[in-house]
PDB file of C-alpha atoms in Angstrom:
ATOM      1  CA  ASP D   1     117.537 108.118  90.227  1.00 48.00           C
ATOM      2  CA  VAL D   2     119.487 105.534  92.217  1.00 50.00           C
ATOM      3  CA  TYR D   3     118.347 102.828  89.787  1.00 50.00           C
ATOM      4  CA  LYS D   4     120.034 104.667  86.921  1.00 55.00           C
ATOM      5  CA  ARG D   5     123.375 104.782  88.730  1.00 53.00           C
ATOM      6  CA  GLN D   6     123.483 101.154  89.776  1.00 65.00           C
ATOM      7  CA  LYS D   7     122.954  98.006  87.782  1.00 75.00           C
ATOM      8  CA  TYR D   8     120.053  95.917  89.035  1.00 78.00           C
ATOM      9  CA  ASN D   9     118.623  92.766  87.605  1.00 82.00           C
ATOM     10  CA  VAL D  10     115.165  93.862  86.501  1.00 84.00           C
ATOM     11  CA  LYS D  11     113.633  90.474  87.299  1.00 85.00           C
ATOM     12  CA  GLU D  12     115.046  90.484  90.826  1.00 86.00           C
ATOM     13  CA  MET D  13     113.885  94.066  91.345  1.00 87.00           C
ATOM     14  CA  ALA D  14     110.386  93.224  90.091  1.00 86.00           C
ATOM     15  CA  PHE D  15     110.263  90.204  92.376  1.00 89.00           C
ATOM     16  CA  ALA D  16     111.365  92.282  95.370  1.00 90.00           C
ATOM     17  CA  CYS D  17     108.656  94.839  94.546  1.00 86.00           C
ATOM     18  CA  ILE D  18     106.011  92.113  94.416  1.00 85.00           C
ATOM     19  CA  PHE D  19     107.254  90.591  97.666  1.00 87.00           C
ATOM     20  CA  LEU D  20     107.215  93.984  99.393  1.00 85.00           C
ATOM     21  CA  ALA D  21     103.773  94.797  98.012  1.00 81.00           C
ATOM     22  CA  SER D  22     102.404  91.509  99.351  1.00 81.00           C
ATOM     23  CA  LYS D  23     103.489  92.564 102.827  1.00 79.00           C
ATOM     24  CA  LEU D  24     101.559  95.829 102.635  1.00 72.00           C
ATOM     25  CA  GLU D  25      98.157  94.233 102.263  1.00 68.00           C
ATOM     26  CA  GLU D  26      96.242  91.607 104.193  1.00 68.00           C
ATOM     27  CA  THR D  27      97.616  88.775 102.052  1.00 72.00           C
ATOM     28  CA  ALA D  28     101.272  88.758 103.081  1.00 75.00           C
ATOM     29  CA  LYS D  29     103.203  85.812 101.702  1.00 79.00           C
ATOM     30  CA  LYS D  30     106.085  84.011 103.330  1.00 86.00           C
ATOM     31  CA  LEU D  31     109.479  84.626 101.829  1.00 87.00           C
ATOM     32  CA  ARG D  32     109.950  80.914 101.205  1.00 91.00           C
ATOM     33  CA  GLU D  33     106.688  80.714  99.199  1.00 90.00           C
ATOM     34  CA  CYS D  34     107.690  83.708  97.103  1.00 88.00           C
ATOM     35  CA  LEU D  35     111.111  82.230  96.398  1.00 92.00           C
ATOM     36  CA  MET D  36     109.532  78.967  95.276  1.00 92.00           C
ATOM     37  CA  VAL D  37     107.225  80.780  92.839  1.00 91.00           C
ATOM     38  CA  PHE D  38     109.993  83.036  91.569  1.00 90.00           C
ATOM     39  CA  ASN D  39     112.312  80.077  90.982  1.00 92.00           C
ATOM     40  CA  HIS D  40     109.516  78.234  89.158  1.00 92.00           C
ATOM     41  CA  MET D  41     108.931  81.241  86.906  1.00 89.00           C
ATOM     42  CA  LEU D  42     112.635  81.654  86.166  1.00 89.00           C
ATOM     43  CA  LEU D  43     112.951  78.013  85.179  1.00 91.00           C
ATOM     44  CA  LEU D  44     109.900  78.192  82.921  1.00 90.00           C
ATOM     45  CA  ARG D  45     111.148  81.372  81.242  1.00 87.00           C
ATOM     46  CA  SER D  46     114.500  79.763  80.508  1.00 89.00           C
ATOM     47  CA  GLN D  47     112.786  76.660  79.012  1.00 91.00           C
ATOM     48  CA  GLN D  48     113.957  74.438  81.858  1.00 91.00           C
ATOM     49  CA  VAL D  49     111.885  71.824  83.621  1.00 91.00           C
ATOM     50  CA  PRO D  50     110.482  73.420  86.803  1.00 89.00           C
ATOM     51  CA  LYS D  51     111.467  71.621  89.974  1.00 90.00           C
ATOM     52  CA  PRO D  52     111.000  72.634  93.615  1.00 90.00           C
ATOM     53  CA  LEU D  53     113.753  74.746  95.115  1.00 90.00           C
ATOM     54  CA  ASP D  54     115.564  72.889  97.892  1.00 91.00           C
ATOM     55  CA  ILE D  55     115.457  75.156 100.957  1.00 90.00           C
ATOM     56  CA  GLY D  56     118.803  73.787 102.115  1.00 91.00           C
ATOM     57  CA  SER D  57     120.580  74.557  98.844  1.00 93.00           C
ATOM     58  CA  GLN D  58     123.045  77.359  98.214  1.00 95.00           C
ATOM     59  CA  LYS D  59     120.803  78.610  95.388  1.00 92.00           C
ATOM     60  CA  TYR D  60     117.942  79.070  97.857  1.00 93.00           C
ATOM     61  CA  TRP D  61     120.116  81.048 100.288  1.00 95.00           C
ATOM     62  CA  ASP D  62     121.595  83.169  97.495  1.00 94.00           C
ATOM     63  CA  MET D  63     118.125  84.005  96.174  1.00 92.00           C
ATOM     64  CA  LYS D  64     116.881  84.745  99.689  1.00 93.00           C
ATOM     65  CA  ASN D  65     119.782  87.066 100.471  1.00 93.00           C
ATOM     66  CA  GLN D  66     119.404  88.857  97.137  1.00 91.00           C
ATOM     67  CA  LEU D  67     115.662  89.342  97.710  1.00 91.00           C
ATOM     68  CA  ILE D  68     116.253  90.800 101.169  1.00 92.00           C
ATOM     69  CA  LYS D  69     118.970  93.084  99.790  1.00 91.00           C
ATOM     70  CA  MET D  70     116.681  94.346  97.006  1.00 91.00           C
ATOM     71  CA  GLU D  71     113.773  94.814  99.417  1.00 90.00           C
ATOM     72  CA  ARG D  72     115.960  96.917 101.716  1.00 91.00           C
ATOM     73  CA  GLN D  73     117.089  99.037  98.768  1.00 89.00           C
ATOM     74  CA  ILE D  74     113.493  99.673  97.708  1.00 86.00           C
ATOM     75  CA  LEU D  75     112.453 100.574 101.245  1.00 87.00           C
ATOM     76  CA  LYS D  76     115.432 102.883 101.604  1.00 88.00           C
ATOM     77  CA  ASP D  77     114.620 104.609  98.309  1.00 83.00           C
ATOM     78  CA  MET D  78     111.003 105.033  99.396  1.00 77.00           C
ATOM     79  CA  GLY D  79     112.090 106.533 102.701  1.00 81.00           C
ATOM     80  CA  PHE D  80     110.398 103.595 104.439  1.00 78.00           C
ATOM     81  CA  ARG D  81     106.999 105.158 103.640  1.00 74.00           C
ATOM     82  CA  VAL D  82     104.785 102.289 102.640  1.00 73.00           C
ATOM     83  CA  PHE D  83     101.316 103.255 103.849  1.00 75.00           C
ATOM     84  CA  VAL D  84      98.807 103.157 101.025  1.00 74.00           C
ATOM     85  CA  GLU D  85      95.357 104.697 101.284  1.00 83.00           C
ATOM     86  CA  HIS D  86      93.043 103.203  98.696  1.00 89.00           C
ATOM     87  CA  PRO D  87      90.472 105.421  96.970  1.00 94.00           C
ATOM     88  CA  TYR D  88      87.597 102.921  97.022  1.00 94.00           C
ATOM     89  CA  LYS D  89      86.009 104.215 100.241  1.00 95.00           C
ATOM     90  CA  TYR D  90      86.126 107.745  98.850  1.00 96.00           C
ATOM     91  CA  LEU D  91      84.490 106.609  95.638  1.00 96.00           C
ATOM     92  CA  VAL D  92      81.580 105.008  97.482  1.00 95.00           C
ATOM     93  CA  ASN D  93      81.113 108.005  99.790  1.00 96.00           C
ATOM     94  CA  TYR D  94      81.305 110.511  96.951  1.00 96.00           C
ATOM     95  CA  LEU D  95      78.682 108.629  94.952  1.00 96.00           C
ATOM     96  CA  LYS D  96      76.412 108.748  98.014  1.00 95.00           C
ATOM     97  CA  ILE D  97      76.978 112.480  98.463  1.00 94.00           C
ATOM     98  CA  LEU D  98      76.225 113.029  94.766  1.00 94.00           C
ATOM     99  CA  LYS D  99      73.094 110.882  95.197  1.00 92.00           C
ATOM    100  CA  ALA D 100      74.370 108.615  92.444  1.00 92.00           C
ATOM    101  CA  GLU D 101      74.884 105.401  94.440  1.00 89.00           C
ATOM    102  CA  SER D 102      71.772 103.873  92.845  1.00 92.00           C
ATOM    103  CA  ASN D 103      73.376 104.166  89.401  1.00 93.00           C
ATOM    104  CA  THR D 104      75.236 100.871  89.530  1.00 93.00           C
ATOM    105  CA  VAL D 105      76.673 101.259  86.029  1.00 96.00           C
ATOM    106  CA  LEU D 106      78.240 104.594  86.987  1.00 96.00           C
ATOM    107  CA  GLY D 107      79.618 103.122  90.201  1.00 95.00           C
ATOM    108  CA  GLN D 108      80.969  99.982  88.547  1.00 97.00           C
ATOM    109  CA  THR D 109      82.570 101.953  85.721  1.00 97.00           C
ATOM    110  CA  ALA D 110      84.262 104.303  88.203  1.00 97.00           C
ATOM    111  CA  TRP D 111      85.400 101.264  90.219  1.00 97.00           C
ATOM    112  CA  ASN D 112      86.887  99.737  87.065  1.00 97.00           C
ATOM    113  CA  TYR D 113      88.780 102.953  86.334  1.00 97.00           C
ATOM    114  CA  LEU D 114      90.142 102.875  89.900  1.00 96.00           C
ATOM    115  CA  ASN D 115      91.348  99.323  89.356  1.00 95.00           C
ATOM    116  CA  ASP D 116      93.002 100.332  86.089  1.00 95.00           C
ATOM    117  CA  SER D 117      94.640 103.348  87.735  1.00 94.00           C
ATOM    118  CA  TYR D 118      96.837 100.965  89.740  1.00 89.00           C
ATOM    119  CA  ARG D 119      98.635 100.126  86.506  1.00 89.00           C
ATOM    120  CA  THR D 120      99.928 103.711  86.426  1.00 89.00           C
ATOM    121  CA  ASN D 121     101.819 106.060  88.726  1.00 87.00           C
ATOM    122  CA  ILE D 122      98.673 108.021  89.603  1.00 92.00           C
ATOM    123  CA  CYS D 123      98.649 106.787  93.208  1.00 86.00           C
ATOM    124  CA  VAL D 124     101.953 108.543  93.898  1.00 81.00           C
ATOM    125  CA  ARG D 125     101.192 111.701  91.914  1.00 88.00           C
ATOM    126  CA  PHE D 126      97.743 112.590  93.282  1.00 93.00           C
ATOM    127  CA  LYS D 127      95.898 112.452  96.572  1.00 94.00           C
ATOM    128  CA  THR D 128      93.433 109.633  97.059  1.00 95.00           C
ATOM    129  CA  PRO D 129      90.264 111.806  97.108  1.00 96.00           C
ATOM    130  CA  VAL D 130      91.318 113.406  93.824  1.00 97.00           C
ATOM    131  CA  ILE D 131      91.775 109.985  92.200  1.00 97.00           C
ATOM    132  CA  ALA D 132      88.300 108.882  93.321  1.00 97.00           C
ATOM    133  CA  SER D 133      86.818 112.133  91.989  1.00 97.00           C
ATOM    134  CA  ALA D 134      88.574 111.702  88.647  1.00 97.00           C
ATOM    135  CA  CYS D 135      87.219 108.180  88.224  1.00 97.00           C
ATOM    136  CA  ILE D 136      83.681 109.391  88.896  1.00 97.00           C
ATOM    137  CA  TYR D 137      84.305 112.254  86.467  1.00 97.00           C
ATOM    138  CA  MET D 138      85.526 109.865  83.755  1.00 97.00           C
ATOM    139  CA  SER D 139      82.591 107.519  84.272  1.00 97.00           C
ATOM    140  CA  ALA D 140      80.035 110.312  84.166  1.00 96.00           C
ATOM    141  CA  ARG D 141      81.536 111.644  80.942  1.00 95.00           C
ATOM    142  CA  VAL D 142      81.692 108.260  79.218  1.00 96.00           C
ATOM    143  CA  LEU D 143      78.175 107.269  80.323  1.00 96.00           C
ATOM    144  CA  GLN D 144      76.815 110.808  79.812  1.00 95.00           C
ATOM    145  CA  VAL D 145      75.494 110.978  83.363  1.00 95.00           C
ATOM    146  CA  PRO D 146      74.901 114.587  84.415  1.00 93.00           C
ATOM    147  CA  LEU D 147      76.447 115.636  87.725  1.00 93.00           C
ATOM    148  CA  PRO D 148      76.161 119.072  89.377  1.00 88.00           C
ATOM    149  CA  GLU D 149      78.463 121.640  87.793  1.00 86.00           C
ATOM    150  CA  ASP D 150      77.279 124.850  89.444  1.00 86.00           C
ATOM    151  CA  PRO D 151      79.213 124.807  91.686  1.00 89.00           C
ATOM    152  CA  PRO D 152      81.481 122.065  90.351  1.00 93.00           C
ATOM    153  CA  TRP D 153      80.949 118.924  92.437  1.00 95.00           C
ATOM    154  CA  TRP D 154      84.638 117.975  92.372  1.00 95.00           C
ATOM    155  CA  GLU D 155      85.634 121.102  94.279  1.00 94.00           C
ATOM    156  CA  LEU D 156      83.658 119.764  97.239  1.00 93.00           C
ATOM    157  CA  PHE D 157      86.103 116.833  97.278  1.00 95.00           C
ATOM    158  CA  GLY D 158      89.282 118.913  96.907  1.00 94.00           C
ATOM    159  CA  ALA D 159      89.911 118.204  93.234  1.00 96.00           C
ATOM    160  CA  THR D 160      90.534 120.561  90.350  1.00 96.00           C
ATOM    161  CA  LYS D 161      89.459 120.105  86.742  1.00 95.00           C
ATOM    162  CA  GLU D 162      93.113 120.080  85.687  1.00 97.00           C
ATOM    163  CA  GLN D 163      93.941 117.253  88.095  1.00 97.00           C
ATOM    164  CA  MET D 164      90.971 115.189  86.943  1.00 96.00           C
ATOM    165  CA  ASP D 165      91.859 115.753  83.281  1.00 97.00           C
ATOM    166  CA  ALA D 166      95.447 114.655  83.975  1.00 97.00           C
ATOM    167  CA  ILE D 167      94.267 111.497  85.737  1.00 97.00           C
ATOM    168  CA  ALA D 168      91.714 110.749  83.013  1.00 97.00           C
ATOM    169  CA  TRP D 169      94.369 111.182  80.332  1.00 96.00           C
ATOM    170  CA  THR D 170      96.792 108.869  82.159  1.00 95.00           C
ATOM    171  CA  ILE D 171      94.175 106.140  82.592  1.00 96.00           C
ATOM    172  CA  THR D 172      92.953 106.360  78.999  1.00 95.00           C
ATOM    173  CA  GLN D 173      96.531 105.965  77.788  1.00 93.00           C
ATOM    174  CA  LEU D 174      96.419 102.428  79.205  1.00 91.00           C
ATOM    175  CA  TYR D 175      93.827 101.505  76.620  1.00 91.00           C
ATOM    176  CA  VAL D 176      96.018 102.479  73.672  1.00 90.00           C
ATOM    177  CA  LEU D 177      99.224 100.791  74.846  1.00 79.00           C
ATOM    178  CA  PRO D 178     100.446  97.772  72.881  1.00 82.00           C
ATOM    179  CA  LYS D 179     100.085  94.368  74.456  1.00 77.00           C
ATOM    180  CA  ALA D 180     102.690  93.765  77.189  1.00 71.00           C
ATOM    181  CA  GLU D 181     105.729  91.675  76.381  1.00 73.00           C
ATOM    182  CA  TYR D 182     107.376  89.578  79.051  1.00 65.00           C
ATOM    183  CA  ILE D 183     110.984  90.084  79.959  1.00 58.00           C
TER     184      ILE D 183
END
């Protein structure tokens, strides 16, 4: 909502999102390193010869200040809630509970769907256990692997059929999207 009211440079916003995301995982990057990469990408995109960004230059300080400003705006808009619980551990545990951990194709396919789900907004729309259940559900359907349905196995994990169908639909829409174009 706030992004509609104010004008933001989409490239700067994307860069700030990537920088912030790198801080949330074990592979945090230094601001200086991120600025160097971002500057390199900007130069390449504008058909200029890439050259290292001088950390004493005004351009460096302007880019740094803009990145910090954008990062603060994102954090503010997110209410400073940045904890992310990944569904992978749930996926592995659920496969064990369903006695399907020996089916490596089922497990790998579900894992792949989980990876693909990060290209969507699923992680903010559904709880982590529901996402893991939906990926198992999708994999079992595609591979025609029978799983217990009386009672429905997904209810044990707090998921509903409607939620899993919504997640499955969202993920499958990724596979029909046109190839991405760069900004």
